[in-house]
Short mmCIF file of C-alpha atoms in Angstrom, two decimals:
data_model
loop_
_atom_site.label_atom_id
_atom_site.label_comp_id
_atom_site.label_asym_id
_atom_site.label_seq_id
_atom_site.Cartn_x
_atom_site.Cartn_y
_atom_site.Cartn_z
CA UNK A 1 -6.49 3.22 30.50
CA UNK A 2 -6.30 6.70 31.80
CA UNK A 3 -2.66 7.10 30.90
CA UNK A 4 -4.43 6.13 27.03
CA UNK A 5 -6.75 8.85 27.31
CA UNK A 6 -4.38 11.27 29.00
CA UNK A 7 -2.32 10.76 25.55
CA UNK A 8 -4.72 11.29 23.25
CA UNK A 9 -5.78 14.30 24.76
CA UNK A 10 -2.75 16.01 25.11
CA UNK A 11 -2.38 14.87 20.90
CA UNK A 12 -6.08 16.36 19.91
CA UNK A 13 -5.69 19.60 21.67
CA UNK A 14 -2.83 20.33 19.65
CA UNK A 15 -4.98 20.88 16.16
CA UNK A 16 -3.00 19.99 13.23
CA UNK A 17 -4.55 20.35 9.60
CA UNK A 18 -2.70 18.93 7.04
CA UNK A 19 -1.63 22.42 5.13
CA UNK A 20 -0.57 24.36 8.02
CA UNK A 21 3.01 23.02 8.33
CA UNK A 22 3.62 25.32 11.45
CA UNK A 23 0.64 23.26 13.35
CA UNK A 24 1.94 20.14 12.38
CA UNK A 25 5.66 20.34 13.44
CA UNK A 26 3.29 22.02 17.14
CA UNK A 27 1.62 18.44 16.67
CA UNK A 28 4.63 16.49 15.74
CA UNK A 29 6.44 17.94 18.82
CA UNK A 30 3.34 16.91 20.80
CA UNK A 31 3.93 13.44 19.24
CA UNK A 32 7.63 12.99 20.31
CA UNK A 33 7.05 14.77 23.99
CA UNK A 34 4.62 11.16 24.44
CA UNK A 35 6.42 8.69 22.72
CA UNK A 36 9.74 10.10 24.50
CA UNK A 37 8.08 9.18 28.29
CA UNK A 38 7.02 6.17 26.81
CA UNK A 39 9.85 4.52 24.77
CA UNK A 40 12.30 6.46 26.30
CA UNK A 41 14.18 7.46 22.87
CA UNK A 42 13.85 10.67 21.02
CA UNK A 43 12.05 9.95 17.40
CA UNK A 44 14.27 11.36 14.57
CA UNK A 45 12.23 14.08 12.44
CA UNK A 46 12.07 13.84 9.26
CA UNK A 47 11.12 17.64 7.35
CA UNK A 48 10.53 17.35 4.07
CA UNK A 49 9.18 20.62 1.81
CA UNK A 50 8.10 21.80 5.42
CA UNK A 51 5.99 19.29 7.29
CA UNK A 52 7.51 17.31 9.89
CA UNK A 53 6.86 13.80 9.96
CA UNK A 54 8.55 11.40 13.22
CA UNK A 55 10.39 8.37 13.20
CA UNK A 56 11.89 6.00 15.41
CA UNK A 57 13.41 2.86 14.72
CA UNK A 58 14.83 0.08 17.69
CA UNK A 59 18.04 -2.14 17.27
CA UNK A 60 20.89 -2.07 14.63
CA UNK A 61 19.71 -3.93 11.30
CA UNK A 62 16.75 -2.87 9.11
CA UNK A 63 12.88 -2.86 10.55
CA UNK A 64 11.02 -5.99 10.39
CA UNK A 65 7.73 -4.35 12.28
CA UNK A 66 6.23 -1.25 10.58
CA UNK A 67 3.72 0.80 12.76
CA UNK A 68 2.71 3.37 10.79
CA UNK A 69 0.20 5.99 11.15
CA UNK A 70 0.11 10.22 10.99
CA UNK A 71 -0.89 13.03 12.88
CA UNK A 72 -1.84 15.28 10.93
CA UNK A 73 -6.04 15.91 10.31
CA UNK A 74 -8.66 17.19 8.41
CA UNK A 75 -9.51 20.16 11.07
CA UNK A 76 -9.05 23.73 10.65
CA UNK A 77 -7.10 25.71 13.54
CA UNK A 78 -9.88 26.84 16.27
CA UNK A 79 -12.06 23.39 15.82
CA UNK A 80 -11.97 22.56 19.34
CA UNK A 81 -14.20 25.96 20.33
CA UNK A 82 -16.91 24.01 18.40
CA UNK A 83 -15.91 20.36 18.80
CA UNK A 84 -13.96 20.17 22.12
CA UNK A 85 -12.29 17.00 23.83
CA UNK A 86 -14.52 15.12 26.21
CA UNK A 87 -15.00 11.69 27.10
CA UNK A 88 -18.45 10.88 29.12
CA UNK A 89 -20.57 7.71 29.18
CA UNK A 90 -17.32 5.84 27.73
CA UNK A 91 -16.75 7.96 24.67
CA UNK A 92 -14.24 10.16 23.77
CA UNK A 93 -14.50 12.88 21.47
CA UNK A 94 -12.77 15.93 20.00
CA UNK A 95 -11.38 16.89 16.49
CA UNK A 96 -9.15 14.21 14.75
CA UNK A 97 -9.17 11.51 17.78
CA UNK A 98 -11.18 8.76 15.09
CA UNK A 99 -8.70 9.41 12.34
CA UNK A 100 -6.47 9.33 13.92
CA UNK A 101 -4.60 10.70 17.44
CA UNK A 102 -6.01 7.50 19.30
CA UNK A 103 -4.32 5.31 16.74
CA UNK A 104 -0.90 6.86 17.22
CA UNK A 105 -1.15 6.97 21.09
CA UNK A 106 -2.24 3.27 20.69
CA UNK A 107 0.77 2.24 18.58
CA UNK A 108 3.26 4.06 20.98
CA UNK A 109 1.68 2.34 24.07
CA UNK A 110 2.12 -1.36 21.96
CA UNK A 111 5.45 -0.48 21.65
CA UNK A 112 6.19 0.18 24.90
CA UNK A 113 4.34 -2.63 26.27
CA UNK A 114 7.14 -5.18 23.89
CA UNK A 115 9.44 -6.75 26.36
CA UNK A 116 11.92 -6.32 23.54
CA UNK A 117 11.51 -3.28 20.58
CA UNK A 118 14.56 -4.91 18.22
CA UNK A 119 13.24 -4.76 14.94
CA UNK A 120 10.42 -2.46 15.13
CA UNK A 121 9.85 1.23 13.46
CA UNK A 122 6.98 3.67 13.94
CA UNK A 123 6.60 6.11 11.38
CA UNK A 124 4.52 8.90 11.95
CA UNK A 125 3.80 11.11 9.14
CA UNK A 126 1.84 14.67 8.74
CA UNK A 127 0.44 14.60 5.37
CA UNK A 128 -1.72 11.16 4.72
CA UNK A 129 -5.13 13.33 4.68
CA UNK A 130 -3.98 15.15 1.46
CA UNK A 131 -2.71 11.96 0.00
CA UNK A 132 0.76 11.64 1.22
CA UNK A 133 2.15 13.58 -1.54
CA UNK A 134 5.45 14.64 0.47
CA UNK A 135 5.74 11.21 2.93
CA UNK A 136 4.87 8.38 -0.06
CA UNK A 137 9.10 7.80 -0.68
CA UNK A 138 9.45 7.72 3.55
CA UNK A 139 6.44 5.49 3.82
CA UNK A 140 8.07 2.88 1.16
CA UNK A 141 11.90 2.89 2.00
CA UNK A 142 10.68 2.28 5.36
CA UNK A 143 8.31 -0.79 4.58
CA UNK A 144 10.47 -2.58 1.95
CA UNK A 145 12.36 -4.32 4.82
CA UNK A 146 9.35 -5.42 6.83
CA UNK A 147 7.73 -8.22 7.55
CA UNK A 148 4.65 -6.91 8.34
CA UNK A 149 3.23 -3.25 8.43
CA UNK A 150 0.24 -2.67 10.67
CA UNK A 151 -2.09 0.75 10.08
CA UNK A 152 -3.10 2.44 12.85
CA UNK A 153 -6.28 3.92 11.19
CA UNK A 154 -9.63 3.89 12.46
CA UNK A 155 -11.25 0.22 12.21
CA UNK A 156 -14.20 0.16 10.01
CA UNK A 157 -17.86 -0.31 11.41
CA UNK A 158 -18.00 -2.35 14.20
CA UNK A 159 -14.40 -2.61 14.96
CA UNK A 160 -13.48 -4.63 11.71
CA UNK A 161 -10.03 -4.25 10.26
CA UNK A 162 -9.65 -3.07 6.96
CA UNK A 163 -8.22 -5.88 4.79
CA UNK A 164 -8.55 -4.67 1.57
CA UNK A 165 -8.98 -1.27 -0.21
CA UNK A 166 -9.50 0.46 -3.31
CA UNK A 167 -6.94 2.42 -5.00
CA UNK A 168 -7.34 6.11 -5.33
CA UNK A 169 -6.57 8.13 -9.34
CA UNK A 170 -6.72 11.62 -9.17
CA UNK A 171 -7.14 13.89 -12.25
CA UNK A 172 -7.55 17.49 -13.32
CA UNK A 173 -8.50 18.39 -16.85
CA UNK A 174 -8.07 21.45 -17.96
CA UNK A 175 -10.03 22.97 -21.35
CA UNK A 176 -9.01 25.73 -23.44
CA UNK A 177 -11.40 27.56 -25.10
CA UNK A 178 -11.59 31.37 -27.06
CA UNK A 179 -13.13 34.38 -25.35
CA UNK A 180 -16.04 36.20 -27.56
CA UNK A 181 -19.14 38.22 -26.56
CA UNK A 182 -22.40 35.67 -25.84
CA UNK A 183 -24.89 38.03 -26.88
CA UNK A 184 -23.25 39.56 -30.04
CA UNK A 185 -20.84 37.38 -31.46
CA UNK A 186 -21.07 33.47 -29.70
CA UNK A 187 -20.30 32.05 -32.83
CA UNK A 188 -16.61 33.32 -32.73
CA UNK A 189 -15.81 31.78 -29.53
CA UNK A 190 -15.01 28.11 -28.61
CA UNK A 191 -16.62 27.53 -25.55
CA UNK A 192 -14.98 25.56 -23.10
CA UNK A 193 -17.73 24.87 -20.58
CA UNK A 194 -19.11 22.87 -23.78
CA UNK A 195 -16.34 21.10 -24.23
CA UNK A 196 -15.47 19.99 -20.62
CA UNK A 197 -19.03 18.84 -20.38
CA UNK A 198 -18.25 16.25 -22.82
CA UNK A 199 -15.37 15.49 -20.97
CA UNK A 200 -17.47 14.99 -18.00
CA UNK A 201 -19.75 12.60 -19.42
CA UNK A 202 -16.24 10.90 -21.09
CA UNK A 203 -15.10 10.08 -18.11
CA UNK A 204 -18.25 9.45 -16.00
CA UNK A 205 -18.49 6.65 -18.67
CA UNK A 206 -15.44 4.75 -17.50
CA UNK A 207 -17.14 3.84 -14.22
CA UNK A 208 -17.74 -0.12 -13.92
CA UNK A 209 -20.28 -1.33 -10.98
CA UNK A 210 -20.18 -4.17 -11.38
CA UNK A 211 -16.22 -4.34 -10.82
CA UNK A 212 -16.87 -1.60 -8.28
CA UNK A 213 -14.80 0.90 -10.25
CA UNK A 214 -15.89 4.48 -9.51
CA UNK A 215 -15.10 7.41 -11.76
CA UNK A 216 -16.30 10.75 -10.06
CA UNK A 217 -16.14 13.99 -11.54
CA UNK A 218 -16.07 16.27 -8.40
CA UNK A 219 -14.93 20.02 -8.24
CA UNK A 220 -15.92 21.90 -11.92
CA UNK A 221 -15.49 25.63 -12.38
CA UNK A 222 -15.96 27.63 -16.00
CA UNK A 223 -15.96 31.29 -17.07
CA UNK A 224 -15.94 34.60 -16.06
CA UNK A 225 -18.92 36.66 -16.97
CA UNK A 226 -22.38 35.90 -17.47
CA UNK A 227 -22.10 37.33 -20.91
CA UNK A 228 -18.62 36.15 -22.43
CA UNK A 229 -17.92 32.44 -24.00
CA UNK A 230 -15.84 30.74 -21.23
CA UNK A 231 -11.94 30.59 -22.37
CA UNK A 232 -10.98 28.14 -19.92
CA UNK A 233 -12.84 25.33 -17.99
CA UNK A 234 -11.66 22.72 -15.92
CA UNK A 235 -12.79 19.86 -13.47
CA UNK A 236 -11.32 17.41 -11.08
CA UNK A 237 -11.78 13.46 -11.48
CA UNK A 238 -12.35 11.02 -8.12
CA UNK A 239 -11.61 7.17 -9.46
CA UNK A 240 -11.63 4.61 -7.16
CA UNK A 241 -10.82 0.63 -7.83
CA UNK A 242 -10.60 -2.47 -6.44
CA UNK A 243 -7.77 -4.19 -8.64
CA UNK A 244 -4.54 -2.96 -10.79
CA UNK A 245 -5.86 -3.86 -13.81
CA UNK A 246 -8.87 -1.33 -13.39
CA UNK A 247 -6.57 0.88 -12.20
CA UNK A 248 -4.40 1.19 -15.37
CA UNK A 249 -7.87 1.00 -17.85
CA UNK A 250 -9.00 3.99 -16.13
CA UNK A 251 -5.32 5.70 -16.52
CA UNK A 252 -4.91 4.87 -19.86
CA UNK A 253 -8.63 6.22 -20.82
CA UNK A 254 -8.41 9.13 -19.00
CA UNK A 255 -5.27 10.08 -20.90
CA UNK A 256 -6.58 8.83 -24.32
CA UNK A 257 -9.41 12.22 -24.09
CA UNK A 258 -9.59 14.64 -27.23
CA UNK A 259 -11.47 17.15 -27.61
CA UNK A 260 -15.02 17.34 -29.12
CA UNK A 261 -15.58 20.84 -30.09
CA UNK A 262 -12.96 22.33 -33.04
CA UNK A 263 -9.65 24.69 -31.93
CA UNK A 264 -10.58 23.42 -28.26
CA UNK A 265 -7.53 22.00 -26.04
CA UNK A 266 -7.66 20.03 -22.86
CA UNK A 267 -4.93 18.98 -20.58
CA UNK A 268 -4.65 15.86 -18.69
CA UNK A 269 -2.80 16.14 -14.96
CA UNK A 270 -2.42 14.05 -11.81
CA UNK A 271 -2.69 10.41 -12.12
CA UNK A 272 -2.85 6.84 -10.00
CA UNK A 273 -2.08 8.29 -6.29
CA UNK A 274 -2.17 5.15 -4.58
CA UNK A 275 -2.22 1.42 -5.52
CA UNK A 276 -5.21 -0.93 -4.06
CA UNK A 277 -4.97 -2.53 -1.14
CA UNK A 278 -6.23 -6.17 -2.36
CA UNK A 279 -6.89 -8.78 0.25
CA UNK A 280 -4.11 -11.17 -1.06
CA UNK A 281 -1.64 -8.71 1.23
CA UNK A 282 -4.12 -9.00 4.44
CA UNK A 283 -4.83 -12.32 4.82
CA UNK A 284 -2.19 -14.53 6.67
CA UNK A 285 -1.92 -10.79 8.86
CA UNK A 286 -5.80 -11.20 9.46
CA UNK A 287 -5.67 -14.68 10.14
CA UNK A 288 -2.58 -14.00 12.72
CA UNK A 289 -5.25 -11.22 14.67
CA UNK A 290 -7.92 -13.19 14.40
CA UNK A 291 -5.97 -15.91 16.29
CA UNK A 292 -4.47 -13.71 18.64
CA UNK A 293 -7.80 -11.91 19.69
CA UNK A 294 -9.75 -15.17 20.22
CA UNK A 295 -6.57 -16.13 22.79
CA UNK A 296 -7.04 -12.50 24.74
CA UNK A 297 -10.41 -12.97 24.35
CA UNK A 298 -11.50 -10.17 22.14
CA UNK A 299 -12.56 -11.89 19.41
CA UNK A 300 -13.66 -12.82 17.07
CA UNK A 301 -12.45 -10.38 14.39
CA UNK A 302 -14.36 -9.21 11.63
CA UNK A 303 -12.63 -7.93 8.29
CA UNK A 304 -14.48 -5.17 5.89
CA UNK A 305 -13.04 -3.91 2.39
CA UNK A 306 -13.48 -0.36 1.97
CA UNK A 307 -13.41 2.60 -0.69
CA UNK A 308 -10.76 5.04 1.30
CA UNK A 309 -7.52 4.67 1.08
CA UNK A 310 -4.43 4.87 3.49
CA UNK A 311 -0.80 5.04 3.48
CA UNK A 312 -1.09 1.14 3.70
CA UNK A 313 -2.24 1.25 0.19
CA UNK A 314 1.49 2.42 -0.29
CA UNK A 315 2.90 -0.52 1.69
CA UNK A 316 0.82 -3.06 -0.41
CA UNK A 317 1.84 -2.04 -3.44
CA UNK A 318 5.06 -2.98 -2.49
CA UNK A 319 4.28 -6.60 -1.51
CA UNK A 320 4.27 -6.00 2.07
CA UNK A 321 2.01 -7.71 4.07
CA UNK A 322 -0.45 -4.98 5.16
CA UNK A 323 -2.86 -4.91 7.96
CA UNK A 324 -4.96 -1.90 8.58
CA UNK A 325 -7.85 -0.35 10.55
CA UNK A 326 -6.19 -1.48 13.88
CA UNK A 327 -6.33 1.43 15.43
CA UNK A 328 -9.77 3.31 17.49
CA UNK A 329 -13.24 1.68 17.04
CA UNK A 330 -16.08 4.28 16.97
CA UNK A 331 -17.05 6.08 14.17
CA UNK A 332 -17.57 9.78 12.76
CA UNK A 333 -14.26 10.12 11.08
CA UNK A 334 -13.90 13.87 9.15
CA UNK A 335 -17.83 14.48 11.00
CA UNK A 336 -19.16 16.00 13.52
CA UNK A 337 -19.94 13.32 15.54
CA UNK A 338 -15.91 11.61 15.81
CA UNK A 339 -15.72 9.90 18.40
CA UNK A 340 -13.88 6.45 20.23
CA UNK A 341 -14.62 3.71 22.30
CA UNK A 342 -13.09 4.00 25.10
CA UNK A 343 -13.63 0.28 26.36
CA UNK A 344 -12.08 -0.53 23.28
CA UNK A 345 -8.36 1.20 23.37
CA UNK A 346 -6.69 -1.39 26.05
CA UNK A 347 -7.89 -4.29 23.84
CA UNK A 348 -6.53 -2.82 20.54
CA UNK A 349 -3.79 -1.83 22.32
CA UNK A 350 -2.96 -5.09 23.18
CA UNK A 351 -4.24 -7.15 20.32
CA UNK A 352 -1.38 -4.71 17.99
CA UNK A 353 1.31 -5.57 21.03
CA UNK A 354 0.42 -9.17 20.56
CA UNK A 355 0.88 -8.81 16.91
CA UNK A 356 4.11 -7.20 16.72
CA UNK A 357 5.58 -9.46 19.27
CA UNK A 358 4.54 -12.81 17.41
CA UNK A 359 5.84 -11.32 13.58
CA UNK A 360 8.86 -10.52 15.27
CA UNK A 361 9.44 -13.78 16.87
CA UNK A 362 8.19 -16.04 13.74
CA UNK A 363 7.78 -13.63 10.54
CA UNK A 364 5.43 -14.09 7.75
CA UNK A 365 4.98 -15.56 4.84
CA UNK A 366 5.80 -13.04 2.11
CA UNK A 367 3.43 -14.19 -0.26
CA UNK A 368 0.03 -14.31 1.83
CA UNK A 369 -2.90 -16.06 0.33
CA UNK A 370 -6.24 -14.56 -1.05
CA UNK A 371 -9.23 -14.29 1.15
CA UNK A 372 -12.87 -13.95 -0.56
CA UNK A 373 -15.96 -13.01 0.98
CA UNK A 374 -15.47 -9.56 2.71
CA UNK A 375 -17.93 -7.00 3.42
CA UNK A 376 -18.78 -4.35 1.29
CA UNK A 377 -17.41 -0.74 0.26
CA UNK A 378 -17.45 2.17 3.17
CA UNK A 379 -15.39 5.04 4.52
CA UNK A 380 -12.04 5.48 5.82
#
């Protein structure tokens, strides 16, 4: 236990937000400094436009155990003044340790616990919290081999694991308008704040609850002056889903808009970012934990679907048996009240050892079955 906490300290005190690269390859060397004592190998790193992400893989042939997780968080360089590591009355605390430092430590200490590593890779990456735009290709050559890949992000509420997640769409849509004086001459301009209005309520219109389908226009921005016609407008576009199909109705809406007002423009950018997570590529994974807790008597499980993604939303898309949200339980994640479990760390330390060890000495099915009946949508 104390060598567990010792390790995630020494990984939340080095602060690593996802778009400094200079504090991530600091974290990443953090990273390799623990797994090094503790696997005794030196993890391969792996730059790519800039941030570092680590690597290591055990025996000759391709990876058949994918532990994957990153490193990188959602807090700013000088966090720790205001949100500094602690652990007291059994709960640990500091910037990042949810989501997720603990999770890494916790897959390096499962690996080193494996009376034999053959077949296993751990892939670290520094990117996942802006959506894994320079560590998706990594993430996928690795996992195509696999067996199984397990997720070291935070479990859901109450310690569930995450079996099954939406998929994430990301859009920007930009308006062009014409410039002209509001006061004197309006009627000579096109006015693009109009316009991306009723692009907002376009899209906004896409959203299904009953399929749980989100479409969420988020960041907006328009004009210049108080008194000229806006020339340009734009606004960003959150959609979340629980199933391909929804995923390509959305896409192929999205970039089906035209413009309402005359001589306006719009531009349609980003697109699908990751694929769902649906609980066809959990199950027989879920099943195997469930089993495996109940014999080191930590269980029984409990499963949750969720509306963040992860990097095993990459993995899944692939066909890859997928298990996430095996990594901390606690709560907080991206908040000001982050914080883990301590009790909790041995036993999902072990339950993940227990895991790799049995897919590596059995397999999996490579077409698990579907599982109904999970809880509801939540966080990451």
């Amino acid at each position: 236990m104390s060598d567990l906490i010792a390790d995630i300290e020494t990984l939340v005190r080095c602060e690593s937000p996802s778009d400094d690269h200079e504090a991530v390859a600091r974290s990443a060397e953090a990273v390799a400094v623990v797994g090094r004592r503790l696997l005794g190998a030196e993890p391969e790193r792996l730059v790519t436009d800039g941030c570092t992400h680590l690597r290591w893989r055990f025996g000759d042939g391709p990876p058949r155990v994918l532990l994957l997780g990153h490193h990188d968080t959602v807090w700013p360089l000088g966090s720790l003044r205001t949100h500094p590591f602690a652990v007291e009355n059994g709960i640990l605390r500091g910037p990042g340790c949810f989501d997720m430092k603990a999770g890494v430590v916790m897959a390096l200490h499962a690996a080193a616990a494996l009376p034999d590593r053959t077949g296993v890779a751990i892939l670290v990456t520094g990117d996942e919290e802006i959506g894994s735009p320079l560590s998706r290709t990594l993430i996928e050559d690795e996992a195509r081999s696999c067996d199984a890949v397990f997720v070291l992000e935070a479990s859901a509420d109450g310690g569930a694991l995450k079996t099954r997640r939406k998929g994430v769409s990301r859009y920007w849509i930009e308006v062009d308008g014409r410039a002209a004086h509001a006061g004197l001459e309006p009627e000579k301009g096109v006015n693009a704040g109009i316009e991306v209005a009723h692009q907002i309520l376009a899209v906004a219109a896409l959203a299904d609850p009953g399929r749980g389908t989100t479409v969420v226009p988020t960041a907006l921005s328009a004009g210049t002056t108080t008194n000229t016609v806006p020339a340009a407008a734009s606004v960003a576009v959150d959609a979340r889903v629980w199933d391909v199909a929804e995923q390509d109705r959305v896409d192929r809406a999205v970039r089906s808009l035209v413009p309402v007002l005359a001589d306006a423009r719009i531009r349609i950018a980003g697109g699908i970012n990751r694929p769902p997570l649906e609980a066809a590529a959990s199950a027989e994974l879920f099943a195997l934990a469930d089993e495996l807790a109940s014999g080191l008597g930590i269980g029984p499980l409990t499963r949750a679907a969720v509306g963040g993604a992860s990097d095993g939303n990459f993995t899944a898309g692939l066909g890859i048996p997928t298990l996430d949200g095996l990594g901390a339980v606690g709560g907080g994640a991206h908040a000001d009240d982050e914080h883990v479990v301590v009790a909790e760390l041995p036993r999902r330390t072990a339950l993940l050892a227990a895991l790799t060890e049995t897919v590596l000495a059995r397999g999996t099915s490579s077409a698990p079955t579907n599982v109904p009946g999970e809880s509801g949508a939540g966080q990451r």
